[in-house]
Short mmCIF file of C-alpha atoms in Angstrom, two decimals:
data_model
loop_
_atom_site.label_atom_id
_atom_site.label_comp_id
_atom_site.label_asym_id
_atom_site.label_seq_id
_atom_site.Cartn_x
_atom_site.Cartn_y
_atom_site.Cartn_z
CA MET A 83 3.69 -1.10 -12.78
CA SER A 84 6.14 -3.02 -14.91
CA SER A 85 4.82 -4.87 -17.93
CA ALA A 86 5.93 -8.15 -16.32
CA ALA A 87 3.87 -7.38 -13.21
CA HIS A 88 0.89 -6.34 -15.34
CA LYS A 89 1.05 -9.57 -17.39
CA ARG A 90 1.38 -11.68 -14.28
CA LEU A 91 -1.56 -10.00 -12.56
CA LEU A 92 -3.76 -10.34 -15.66
CA LYS A 93 -2.90 -14.06 -15.70
CA GLU A 94 -3.86 -14.33 -12.01
CA VAL A 95 -7.13 -12.45 -12.63
CA HIS A 96 -7.98 -14.98 -15.33
CA GLN A 97 -7.02 -17.95 -13.11
CA THR A 98 -9.16 -16.77 -10.19
CA ALA A 99 -12.15 -15.41 -12.14
CA ASP A 100 -14.19 -18.59 -11.74
CA PRO A 101 -14.86 -19.28 -8.03
CA ALA A 102 -15.25 -22.98 -8.88
CA SER A 103 -11.56 -23.05 -9.84
CA LEU A 104 -10.52 -21.89 -6.36
CA PRO A 105 -9.77 -24.23 -3.46
CA ASP A 106 -12.74 -24.76 -1.12
CA SER A 107 -11.20 -22.59 1.59
CA ILE A 108 -11.04 -19.55 -0.74
CA VAL A 109 -14.54 -18.16 -1.38
CA SER A 110 -13.30 -15.37 -3.65
CA LEU A 111 -10.06 -13.74 -4.81
CA HIS A 112 -10.15 -10.78 -7.19
CA PRO A 113 -9.05 -7.17 -7.73
CA ARG A 114 -11.15 -4.66 -5.80
CA SER A 115 -11.90 -2.90 -9.09
CA GLU A 116 -11.33 -3.67 -12.76
CA SER A 117 -9.17 -0.58 -13.16
CA ASP A 118 -6.75 -1.33 -10.29
CA LEU A 119 -4.77 -4.56 -10.34
CA HIS A 120 -2.72 -3.47 -7.30
CA ASN A 121 -5.50 -3.88 -4.74
CA TRP A 122 -7.17 -7.24 -4.30
CA VAL A 123 -9.61 -8.73 -1.82
CA ALA A 124 -10.06 -12.35 -0.79
CA VAL A 125 -12.67 -14.04 1.36
CA ILE A 126 -11.55 -17.22 3.08
CA HIS A 127 -13.57 -19.85 4.90
CA PRO A 128 -11.46 -22.55 6.58
CA SER A 129 -12.70 -26.07 6.00
CA ALA A 130 -14.70 -27.77 8.71
CA SER A 131 -13.36 -31.11 7.50
CA SER A 132 -9.87 -30.04 8.57
CA GLY A 133 -11.11 -29.61 12.14
CA SER A 134 -10.30 -25.91 12.05
CA LEU A 135 -11.31 -23.86 15.07
CA TYR A 136 -12.04 -21.07 12.56
CA ALA A 137 -14.33 -23.18 10.31
CA ALA A 138 -17.47 -21.27 11.27
CA GLY A 139 -16.01 -17.98 10.08
CA TYR A 140 -15.60 -16.04 6.87
CA PHE A 141 -12.62 -13.71 6.85
CA ARG A 142 -11.77 -10.94 4.40
CA LEU A 143 -8.15 -10.34 3.40
CA LEU A 144 -6.95 -7.07 1.87
CA ILE A 145 -4.09 -7.52 -0.57
CA CYS A 146 -1.82 -4.73 -1.78
CA VAL A 147 0.35 -5.76 -4.72
CA PRO A 148 3.65 -3.84 -5.11
CA PRO A 149 4.78 -2.54 -8.53
CA ALA A 150 7.69 -5.02 -8.51
CA TYR A 151 5.40 -8.05 -8.06
CA PRO A 152 6.12 -10.98 -8.36
CA LEU A 153 9.70 -10.18 -7.38
CA GLU A 154 8.37 -8.60 -4.17
CA PRO A 155 5.66 -10.13 -1.96
CA PRO A 156 2.17 -8.73 -1.66
CA GLN A 157 1.14 -7.07 1.58
CA ILE A 158 -1.79 -8.98 3.02
CA ARG A 159 -3.80 -8.28 6.15
CA PHE A 160 -7.14 -9.26 7.62
CA ASP A 161 -9.80 -6.58 7.09
CA VAL A 162 -10.66 -5.50 10.62
CA ASP A 163 -12.04 -2.09 9.59
CA ASN A 164 -14.88 -3.04 7.27
CA PRO A 165 -18.38 -3.30 8.74
CA ALA A 166 -19.27 -6.97 9.11
CA GLY A 167 -20.79 -8.45 6.01
CA ALA A 168 -20.38 -5.38 3.80
CA GLY A 169 -19.58 -6.66 0.34
CA ALA A 170 -18.73 -10.04 1.76
CA GLY A 171 -19.69 -12.19 -1.19
CA ALA A 172 -20.20 -14.93 1.37
CA LYS A 173 -23.28 -16.57 2.85
CA ASP A 174 -22.47 -15.46 6.37
CA PRO A 175 -21.15 -12.18 7.76
CA ILE A 176 -17.44 -11.51 7.65
CA CYS A 177 -15.62 -11.79 10.98
CA ARG A 178 -14.00 -8.43 11.74
CA GLN A 179 -11.53 -9.54 14.37
CA ILE A 180 -9.47 -12.68 14.47
CA PRO A 181 -7.93 -13.99 17.68
CA HIS A 182 -4.72 -15.62 16.48
CA CYS A 183 -1.12 -15.63 17.73
CA ASN A 184 0.23 -14.39 14.40
CA VAL A 185 -2.40 -11.76 13.60
CA ASP A 186 -2.51 -8.30 15.14
CA PHE A 187 -5.97 -8.08 16.69
CA LYS A 188 -6.37 -4.35 16.00
CA THR A 189 -4.73 -3.94 12.57
CA GLY A 190 -5.12 -7.37 10.97
CA GLU A 191 -1.38 -7.51 10.20
CA ILE A 192 -0.17 -11.06 9.57
CA CYS A 193 3.17 -12.51 10.67
CA LEU A 194 3.98 -15.16 8.07
CA ASP A 195 7.48 -15.83 6.76
CA ILE A 196 6.54 -16.23 3.09
CA LEU A 197 5.14 -12.69 3.08
CA LYS A 198 8.57 -11.30 3.98
CA PRO A 199 10.84 -10.14 1.14
CA ASP A 200 13.71 -12.45 2.12
CA CYS A 201 11.44 -15.54 2.07
CA TRP A 202 9.12 -14.72 -0.84
CA SER A 203 9.48 -16.59 -4.13
CA PRO A 204 8.30 -15.17 -7.48
CA ALA A 205 6.93 -18.64 -8.23
CA TRP A 206 4.20 -18.06 -5.65
CA THR A 207 0.93 -16.43 -6.62
CA LEU A 208 -1.65 -14.43 -4.71
CA GLN A 209 -3.66 -17.64 -4.46
CA THR A 210 -0.76 -19.57 -2.90
CA ALA A 211 -0.16 -16.70 -0.46
CA VAL A 212 -3.84 -16.74 0.56
CA LEU A 213 -3.72 -20.54 0.97
CA ALA A 214 -0.66 -20.14 3.21
CA ILE A 215 -2.74 -17.83 5.42
CA VAL A 216 -5.52 -20.43 5.60
CA VAL A 217 -2.92 -22.99 6.71
CA LEU A 218 -1.52 -20.52 9.25
CA LEU A 219 -4.93 -20.28 10.93
CA ASP A 220 -4.55 -23.84 12.20
CA ASN A 221 -0.80 -23.73 12.74
CA GLN A 222 -0.26 -20.90 15.16
CA GLU A 223 3.31 -19.92 16.02
CA PRO A 224 3.30 -18.57 19.59
CA ASP A 225 7.06 -17.94 19.43
CA SER A 226 6.62 -15.05 16.96
CA PRO A 227 3.33 -13.51 18.08
CA LEU A 228 1.57 -10.35 17.05
CA ASN A 229 -1.14 -11.18 19.59
CA VAL A 230 0.63 -11.83 22.89
CA ASP A 231 -2.56 -12.76 24.74
CA MET A 232 -3.33 -15.61 22.34
CA ALA A 233 0.31 -16.68 22.37
CA ASN A 234 0.19 -16.96 26.16
CA LEU A 235 -2.89 -19.19 25.96
CA PHE A 236 -1.05 -21.44 23.50
CA ARG A 237 2.08 -21.53 25.65
CA LEU A 238 -0.06 -22.54 28.63
CA ASP A 239 -1.84 -25.07 26.38
CA ASP A 240 -5.18 -23.82 27.72
CA GLN A 241 -7.38 -25.47 25.08
CA THR A 242 -10.63 -24.46 26.80
CA ALA A 243 -9.68 -20.79 26.81
CA ILE A 244 -8.35 -20.95 23.23
CA ARG A 245 -11.60 -22.48 21.95
CA SER A 246 -13.71 -20.04 23.96
CA VAL A 247 -11.92 -16.96 22.63
CA ILE A 248 -11.98 -18.17 19.02
CA ASN A 249 -15.64 -19.22 19.24
CA TYR A 250 -16.59 -15.86 20.74
CA TYR A 251 -15.19 -13.89 17.80
CA VAL A 252 -15.94 -16.34 15.01
CA HIS A 253 -19.58 -16.78 16.05
CA ARG A 254 -19.96 -13.06 16.79
CA PRO A 255 -18.73 -11.37 13.61
CA VAL A 256 -20.05 -7.87 14.37
#
C-alpha cells in the first residue's frame, strides 16, 4: 500500500471511529481488523423518515480497498454469505439477501456508477461511497439491472409486488 493510501485510510479510520459522527443511516464503518486497512465492513440501516422500503432492515457491506486508493475506487458488495446477525453490531439481525434492481441477489455485487474506475473521484471517501449505496436503495435503476426479476417489477410498476418482495426479505433476515 502506498504511503498516500495508508495516510488516507488512517484519516478515514479516525473520522469513522465514533459512531455518533456517522450519518444516521450508517450504523458502523470500520476496518475488519486493526492490522488490515484494506478490508472494511459497514452496517447500514436506511432511514424510516425517508420512506424507504428497506427501513426495517440492517445490511452489511463488505469493502475491499485497493492499494492505489483513493485514486481507484473501493470494491463494495452486500454481505450475502455471512450468517444473519453474526457480528452485526446492530440491534436487529442483518438481512442476508437484498431484492434490488442494482444488486446481484446471489453475490451482493452492486451496480453503481461511482464505484466504477471511470466515474470514481479521489475526493470521495469510503463514507461517501457507503452513503451513495444507501441512496441507491431508494433510487433503483431498472435500465442497468443486476437483478432482472426486480427490474421487471419496476418496469411494470407493480408496486404491490415490489413491496411484497422487499418486505419478505427485509422482515425475514435469515
